[in-house]
Amino acid sequence: MTTQVTIRAMGAGGDGVANLPDGQVYVPFTLPGEVANVAREKNRATLMALLQTSPERQQPVCRHFEECGSCALQHWHDEPYRAWKRELVVSALKGRGLDVEVDALIPCSPRSRRRAVFAARQTERGMLLGFNRHMSHEIIDIVECPVTVREITSRLDDLREVASLLAPGSKPFRLAATLTDAGLDLAASDCGKLTDEQRRDLMALVIKKGFARLSHEGEIIVEPKKPTIQIGKVPVPVPPGGFLQATAEAEEIMASLVISHIGKAKRVADLFCGVGTFALRIAEKSAVHAIENDAAALVALDRAVRHVQGLKPVSIERRDLFRRPLMPKELLPYNAVLFDPPRAGAQEQATELAKSKVEKVVAVSCNPVTLARDLSILVNGGYRIRRVTPIDQFLWSSHVETVVSLVRA
């Protein structure tokens, strides 16, 4: 049975929202103002037919759109899409009582995503490799992806060969491909224990296909070339399965903003520093203390620092900032503090920063909701928000990166 609905707004997850007598219903792949027939299940619905389309609707650029669940918004014109994504940040801040000016969204290019985590599974029809269907565990076998760099999408058949050797059974698993300066770095997970024969076959195939490395659950299986990325002036080894910013383009934009906000600070603390995405660039002008709980990321950063000249001092500390945030006394040496936490945010660290005397704080976040929470803590502690800049690192999705500058009021 279908229900006719009118889409009133776009929800925070990128689905159209319709109001019905018994509550709201969320309809993927619709736009505000559209009228649709939908098949409803509780507060979610499947689009069955569009009866009236929005003038803001455009032709999606990917043949897999509406099947593949990775992109939600290819059907929306750029201008309203970007305004909506900026509004995600505005609304989150207002929800915490922060009525501040937010810059226009900085766009990022298609085909710029340098890391893709594919879902894979062997079937009677062959190896499926792609992304999950929207709100489902079904794998959509892809032949293109306009978000991801061509260096990855041009190798989909080769990746399927690797996947077939990794898990010949029918259990789904993950295969990540990251573009590095040495080529594609592959990392497999959830595919079970490998036999000696599998390892030998995988080593031969990876070498034959020219991949830089293959790791399995963090263990290096074969590494014909050492994967590195360039951060500022420094080549940095990439840990197996390690975290990198999704696009190099967005990383450069974010780093430029961070460095501008830090200004002439002589001593900087970089919290949740990863492999040194910001620390190594900041160190071109300022001494940096870099803190991270991921041991592999810190090893990579340490190796990078040891083999480069011309930087200001970079000290490194392994620390769980959720359990042991830097206390106000520990923050005394720093003129500026940068934090770039996971999606959960940095509530514990923001609480201690709010009690500190640090002159400048820069917050980087991929979650407007937890960012707003952390910023409200800092503002209540006497900081003033100077600038908020959203960046569209996650194209055609509901995710947005944000860089925020604060100063002691």
Coordinates of C-alpha atoms in Angstrom, one line a residue:
M1 CA 0.0 0.0 0.0
T2 CA 1.3 3.4 -0.9
T3 CA 0.9 6.8 0.7
Q4 CA 1.0 10.2 -1.0
V5 CA 3.3 12.7 0.7
T6 CA 4.6 16.2 0.2
I7 CA 8.2 16.7 1.1
R8 CA 8.4 19.7 3.4
A9 CA 12.2 19.9 4.2
M10 CA 15.5 18.1 3.9
G11 CA 16.5 16.1 7.0
A12 CA 19.9 16.2 8.6
G13 CA 20.7 12.7 7.1
G14 CA 19.9 13.8 3.5
D15 CA 16.4 12.3 3.3
G16 CA 13.3 14.3 2.4
V17 CA 10.9 14.9 5.4
A18 CA 7.1 14.7 5.1
N19 CA 4.6 15.4 7.8
L20 CA 1.8 12.9 8.3
P21 CA -1.0 12.9 11.0
D22 CA 0.9 10.4 13.1
G23 CA 4.4 12.0 12.7
Q24 CA 7.2 12.6 10.3
V25 CA 8.4 10.2 7.7
Y26 CA 11.8 10.2 6.0
V27 CA 12.0 9.5 2.2
P28 CA 15.4 9.1 0.6
F29 CA 16.1 10.6 -2.9
T30 CA 13.4 13.3 -2.7
L31 CA 13.7 17.1 -2.5
P32 CA 11.7 19.8 -0.7
G33 CA 8.4 20.6 -2.5
E34 CA 8.1 17.3 -4.3
V35 CA 5.0 15.1 -4.1
A36 CA 5.6 11.4 -4.1
N37 CA 3.9 8.0 -3.6
V38 CA 5.9 6.1 -1.0
A39 CA 5.8 2.7 0.7
R40 CA 5.9 3.4 4.4
E41 CA 7.5 1.4 7.2
K42 CA 7.2 3.3 10.6
N43 CA 9.0 6.6 10.2
R44 CA 10.9 5.6 7.0
A45 CA 9.6 5.2 3.5
T46 CA 10.7 3.9 0.1
L47 CA 10.1 6.2 -2.9
M48 CA 7.7 4.5 -5.3
A49 CA 6.9 7.3 -7.8
L50 CA 7.4 11.0 -8.1
L51 CA 4.2 12.8 -8.9
Q52 CA 5.6 16.3 -8.8
T53 CA 9.3 17.1 -9.1
S54 CA 11.3 20.1 -7.8
P55 CA 13.0 22.6 -10.2
E56 CA 16.1 21.9 -8.0
R57 CA 16.3 18.3 -9.2
Q58 CA 19.1 17.3 -11.6
Q59 CA 20.2 14.2 -13.3
P60 CA 22.5 12.2 -11.1
V61 CA 26.1 11.7 -12.4
C62 CA 26.4 8.0 -11.4
R63 CA 24.5 5.0 -12.8
H64 CA 24.4 3.4 -9.4
F65 CA 22.7 6.3 -7.6
E66 CA 19.6 5.3 -5.7
E67 CA 20.9 1.7 -5.6
C68 CA 24.3 2.3 -3.9
G69 CA 23.8 3.8 -0.5
S70 CA 27.0 5.9 -0.4
C71 CA 25.7 9.0 -2.1
A72 CA 22.4 10.6 -0.9
L73 CA 22.2 13.9 -2.8
Q74 CA 23.5 13.7 -6.4
H75 CA 20.0 14.6 -7.6
W76 CA 20.1 18.1 -6.0
H77 CA 21.5 21.2 -7.8
D78 CA 24.7 22.5 -6.4
E79 CA 23.5 25.8 -5.0
P80 CA 20.6 24.5 -2.8
Y81 CA 22.7 21.5 -1.8
R82 CA 25.6 23.6 -0.6
A83 CA 23.2 26.0 1.2
W84 CA 21.6 23.0 3.0
K85 CA 25.0 21.6 4.0
R86 CA 26.1 24.9 5.5
E87 CA 22.8 25.0 7.3
L88 CA 23.6 21.7 9.0
V89 CA 26.4 23.6 10.8
V90 CA 24.3 26.7 11.5
S91 CA 21.5 24.7 13.0
A92 CA 23.8 22.6 15.2
L93 CA 25.4 25.8 16.6
K94 CA 22.1 27.5 17.2
G95 CA 20.9 24.4 19.0
R96 CA 23.6 25.1 21.5
G97 CA 22.8 28.8 21.7
L98 CA 25.7 29.8 19.4
D99 CA 24.3 32.4 17.0
V100 CA 27.5 33.1 14.9
E101 CA 28.2 33.8 11.3
V102 CA 29.1 30.7 9.3
D103 CA 31.1 31.0 6.0
A104 CA 29.8 29.7 2.8
L105 CA 30.5 26.0 2.2
I106 CA 33.9 25.5 0.5
P107 CA 33.2 22.9 -2.3
C108 CA 35.5 20.0 -3.2
S109 CA 35.9 18.4 -6.5
P110 CA 34.3 15.1 -7.7
R111 CA 36.7 12.2 -8.2
S112 CA 38.9 13.4 -5.3
R113 CA 38.3 10.8 -2.6
R114 CA 41.6 9.0 -2.1
R115 CA 40.4 6.2 0.1
A116 CA 37.5 3.9 -0.5
V117 CA 36.3 1.1 1.8
F118 CA 34.6 -1.5 -0.4
A119 CA 32.2 -4.2 0.8
A120 CA 32.9 -7.5 -0.9
R121 CA 31.4 -11.0 -1.1
Q122 CA 31.9 -14.1 -3.3
T123 CA 28.7 -15.3 -5.0
E124 CA 27.7 -17.8 -7.7
R125 CA 27.9 -14.9 -10.2
G126 CA 31.4 -13.9 -9.1
M127 CA 33.0 -11.5 -6.7
L128 CA 30.8 -8.6 -5.7
L129 CA 32.8 -5.4 -4.9
G130 CA 31.1 -2.1 -4.2
F131 CA 29.0 -0.4 -1.5
N132 CA 25.9 -1.4 0.5
R133 CA 22.5 -0.6 -0.8
H134 CA 20.8 2.3 1.1
M135 CA 19.7 1.0 4.6
S136 CA 20.7 -2.5 3.7
H137 CA 23.5 -5.1 3.8
E138 CA 23.1 -6.0 0.2
I139 CA 26.2 -5.2 -1.8
I140 CA 25.8 -3.2 -5.0
D141 CA 28.5 -4.3 -7.5
I142 CA 29.9 -1.1 -9.0
V143 CA 31.6 -0.2 -12.2
E144 CA 32.1 3.5 -11.5
C145 CA 32.2 6.0 -8.7
P146 CA 32.3 9.7 -9.4
V147 CA 33.4 10.5 -5.9
T148 CA 36.5 8.4 -5.9
V149 CA 39.9 9.1 -7.6
R150 CA 40.3 7.4 -11.0
E151 CA 43.5 5.7 -9.7
I152 CA 41.1 3.5 -7.6
T153 CA 38.0 3.2 -9.9
S154 CA 40.2 2.2 -12.9
R155 CA 41.4 -0.8 -10.9
L156 CA 38.1 -2.3 -9.8
D157 CA 38.6 -5.6 -11.7
D158 CA 42.1 -6.0 -10.2
L159 CA 40.6 -5.3 -6.8
R160 CA 38.0 -8.1 -7.4
E161 CA 40.9 -10.5 -8.2
V162 CA 42.5 -9.7 -4.9
A163 CA 39.2 -10.0 -3.1
S164 CA 38.6 -13.4 -4.6
L165 CA 41.8 -14.7 -3.2
L166 CA 41.2 -13.1 0.2
A167 CA 37.8 -14.7 0.9
P168 CA 36.7 -17.5 -1.5
G169 CA 33.7 -18.2 0.8
S170 CA 30.4 -16.3 0.8
K171 CA 30.9 -14.3 4.0
P172 CA 31.0 -10.5 3.3
F173 CA 34.2 -8.6 4.2
R174 CA 35.9 -5.2 3.6
L175 CA 38.7 -4.2 1.3
A176 CA 40.0 -0.6 1.6
A177 CA 42.0 1.0 -1.2
T178 CA 44.0 4.1 -0.4
L179 CA 45.9 6.2 -3.0
T180 CA 49.4 6.9 -1.8
D181 CA 52.5 8.4 -3.5
A182 CA 53.7 4.8 -4.1
G183 CA 50.4 3.5 -5.6
L184 CA 47.4 1.8 -4.1
D185 CA 47.6 0.5 -0.5
L186 CA 45.1 -2.3 0.2
A187 CA 43.8 -3.3 3.6
A188 CA 41.5 -6.2 4.2
S189 CA 39.4 -6.9 7.2
D190 CA 36.6 -9.3 8.4
C191 CA 37.7 -12.0 5.9
G192 CA 38.9 -14.7 8.3
K193 CA 42.3 -16.4 8.8
L194 CA 44.4 -16.7 5.7
T195 CA 46.0 -20.0 4.8
D196 CA 49.7 -20.2 3.7
E197 CA 48.5 -20.9 0.1
Q198 CA 46.3 -17.8 0.2
R199 CA 49.2 -15.7 1.4
R200 CA 51.5 -17.0 -1.4
D201 CA 48.9 -16.4 -4.1
L202 CA 48.1 -12.9 -2.7
M203 CA 51.8 -11.9 -2.6
A204 CA 52.2 -13.0 -6.3
L205 CA 49.1 -11.2 -7.4
V206 CA 49.8 -7.9 -5.6
I207 CA 53.3 -7.8 -7.1
K208 CA 52.0 -8.7 -10.6
K209 CA 49.3 -6.0 -10.4
G210 CA 51.7 -3.3 -9.1
F211 CA 49.9 -2.5 -5.9
A212 CA 52.1 -0.9 -3.2
R213 CA 51.0 -3.1 -0.3
L214 CA 48.4 -5.5 1.0
S215 CA 47.6 -5.9 4.7
H216 CA 45.2 -8.1 6.5
E217 CA 43.7 -7.0 9.9
G218 CA 46.8 -4.7 10.3
E219 CA 49.3 -7.4 9.4
I220 CA 51.4 -6.7 6.3
I221 CA 51.1 -9.6 3.8
V222 CA 53.3 -8.1 1.1
E223 CA 54.8 -4.6 0.6
P224 CA 56.5 -4.2 -2.8
K225 CA 56.7 -0.4 -2.3
K226 CA 56.5 1.6 1.0
P227 CA 53.3 3.6 0.9
T228 CA 53.8 7.3 1.8
I229 CA 51.9 10.5 1.5
Q230 CA 53.3 14.0 1.3
I231 CA 52.2 16.3 4.2
G232 CA 53.6 19.7 3.6
K233 CA 57.3 19.2 3.0
V234 CA 57.4 15.8 4.6
P235 CA 56.9 12.3 3.2
V236 CA 55.0 10.3 5.8
P237 CA 54.8 6.5 5.9
V238 CA 51.1 5.3 5.9
P239 CA 50.3 2.7 8.6
P240 CA 48.4 -0.3 7.4
G241 CA 44.7 0.7 7.4
G242 CA 45.6 4.0 8.9
F243 CA 43.3 7.1 8.9
L244 CA 43.9 9.9 6.4
Q245 CA 41.7 12.8 5.5
A246 CA 39.3 11.6 2.8
T247 CA 40.6 14.0 0.1
A248 CA 43.9 15.7 -0.3
E249 CA 42.1 18.7 -1.6
A250 CA 40.1 19.2 1.6
E251 CA 43.2 18.5 3.7
E252 CA 45.0 21.4 2.0
I253 CA 42.0 23.7 2.6
M254 CA 41.7 22.7 6.2
A255 CA 45.5 23.0 6.8
S256 CA 45.6 26.4 5.3
L257 CA 42.7 27.6 7.6
V258 CA 44.4 26.0 10.7
I259 CA 47.7 27.6 10.0
S260 CA 46.0 31.0 9.4
H261 CA 44.1 30.8 12.7
I262 CA 47.2 29.8 14.7
G263 CA 49.1 32.7 13.3
K264 CA 52.4 33.5 15.1
A265 CA 51.9 31.2 18.1
K266 CA 55.3 29.9 19.1
R267 CA 54.2 26.7 20.9
V268 CA 51.2 24.7 19.7
A269 CA 49.6 21.5 21.0
D270 CA 48.0 19.3 18.3
L271 CA 45.5 17.0 19.9
F272 CA 44.2 13.9 18.1
C273 CA 47.1 14.5 15.7
G274 CA 47.0 11.3 13.7
V275 CA 50.0 10.9 11.4
G276 CA 50.7 14.6 11.6
T277 CA 48.2 16.0 9.0
F278 CA 48.4 19.5 10.7
A279 CA 51.4 19.1 13.1
L280 CA 53.9 18.7 10.3
R281 CA 52.7 21.8 8.5
I282 CA 52.5 23.8 11.7
A283 CA 56.1 22.8 12.5
E284 CA 57.3 24.8 9.6
K285 CA 56.8 27.9 11.8
S286 CA 56.0 26.8 15.3
A287 CA 57.1 24.2 17.9
V288 CA 54.5 21.4 18.2
H289 CA 53.6 18.9 20.8
A290 CA 51.6 16.2 19.0
I291 CA 49.3 13.9 21.0
E292 CA 47.5 10.7 19.7
N293 CA 46.4 7.4 21.1
D294 CA 46.9 5.4 17.9
A295 CA 50.3 3.8 18.3
A296 CA 50.8 3.1 14.6
A297 CA 50.0 6.7 13.7
L298 CA 52.5 8.0 16.2
V299 CA 55.2 5.6 14.9
A300 CA 54.6 7.0 11.4
L301 CA 54.8 10.6 12.6
D302 CA 58.0 9.9 14.6
R303 CA 59.7 8.3 11.6
A304 CA 58.7 11.2 9.4
V305 CA 60.1 13.7 11.8
R306 CA 63.4 11.8 12.3
H307 CA 64.1 11.9 8.5
V308 CA 63.4 15.6 7.7
Q309 CA 65.3 18.8 8.4
G310 CA 64.1 22.4 8.6
L311 CA 61.2 22.0 11.0
K312 CA 60.7 23.5 14.4
P313 CA 60.8 20.9 17.3
V314 CA 58.1 18.3 17.2
S315 CA 57.5 16.3 20.3
I316 CA 55.2 13.3 20.4
E317 CA 53.1 11.7 23.2
R318 CA 50.8 8.7 23.2
R319 CA 47.7 9.5 25.3
D320 CA 44.0 8.7 25.5
L321 CA 42.6 12.2 25.6
F322 CA 39.1 10.9 26.3
R323 CA 40.3 9.4 29.6
R324 CA 43.2 11.7 30.3
P325 CA 42.6 15.1 28.7
L326 CA 45.4 17.7 29.0
M327 CA 44.7 19.6 32.3
P328 CA 44.9 23.5 32.6
K329 CA 48.3 23.3 34.2
E330 CA 49.6 21.1 31.3
L331 CA 48.2 23.6 28.8
L332 CA 50.2 26.5 30.3
P333 CA 53.2 26.3 27.8
Y334 CA 51.0 26.6 24.7
N335 CA 49.9 29.8 22.8
A336 CA 47.5 27.8 20.7
V337 CA 45.8 24.4 20.8
L338 CA 44.3 22.5 17.9
F339 CA 42.0 19.5 18.3
D340 CA 40.6 17.2 15.6
P341 CA 38.8 14.4 17.3
P342 CA 36.7 11.5 16.0
R343 CA 33.0 12.0 15.4
A344 CA 32.3 11.6 19.2
G345 CA 34.0 15.0 19.7
A346 CA 36.3 16.1 22.5
Q347 CA 34.0 16.9 25.4
E348 CA 36.5 16.0 28.1
Q349 CA 39.3 18.0 26.5
A350 CA 37.1 21.0 25.8
T351 CA 36.1 21.1 29.5
E352 CA 39.7 21.4 30.5
L353 CA 40.5 23.8 27.8
A354 CA 37.7 26.1 29.0
K355 CA 39.5 26.4 32.3
S356 CA 42.9 27.1 30.7
K357 CA 44.6 30.3 29.7
V358 CA 45.4 29.3 26.1
E359 CA 45.1 32.3 23.8
K360 CA 43.9 30.6 20.6
V361 CA 42.0 27.4 20.0
V362 CA 41.2 25.8 16.6
A363 CA 38.6 23.0 16.4
V364 CA 38.3 20.7 13.4
S365 CA 35.3 18.3 13.2
C366 CA 33.4 16.1 10.9
N367 CA 30.3 16.1 13.2
P368 CA 28.4 19.4 13.6
V369 CA 26.5 18.1 16.6
T370 CA 29.4 17.2 18.8
L371 CA 31.4 20.2 17.5
A372 CA 28.6 22.5 18.7
R373 CA 28.6 20.8 22.1
D374 CA 32.4 21.3 22.4
L375 CA 32.2 24.9 21.2
S376 CA 29.5 25.8 23.7
I377 CA 31.8 24.5 26.5
L378 CA 34.6 26.7 25.3
V379 CA 32.3 29.7 24.9
N380 CA 30.9 29.2 28.4
G381 CA 34.5 29.1 29.6
G382 CA 35.3 32.5 28.2
Y383 CA 36.3 31.9 24.5
R384 CA 34.9 33.8 21.6
I385 CA 34.2 32.2 18.2
R386 CA 36.0 34.2 15.5
R387 CA 35.3 32.2 12.3
V388 CA 33.4 29.0 11.3
T389 CA 34.2 27.5 7.9
P390 CA 32.4 24.3 6.6
I391 CA 34.2 22.3 3.9
D392 CA 32.4 19.7 1.6
Q393 CA 35.0 17.0 2.0
F394 CA 32.2 14.3 1.8
L395 CA 30.6 15.1 -1.5
W396 CA 26.9 14.3 -2.0
S397 CA 26.6 13.0 1.5
S398 CA 25.1 14.5 4.7
H399 CA 28.6 14.7 6.3
V400 CA 30.5 18.0 6.5
E401 CA 33.9 19.0 7.8
T402 CA 34.2 22.3 9.8
V403 CA 37.2 24.4 11.0
V404 CA 36.5 26.9 13.8
S405 CA 38.8 29.5 15.2
L406 CA 38.4 30.8 18.8
V407 CA 40.2 33.3 21.0
R408 CA 40.2 34.1 24.7
A409 CA 37.6 36.9 25.1

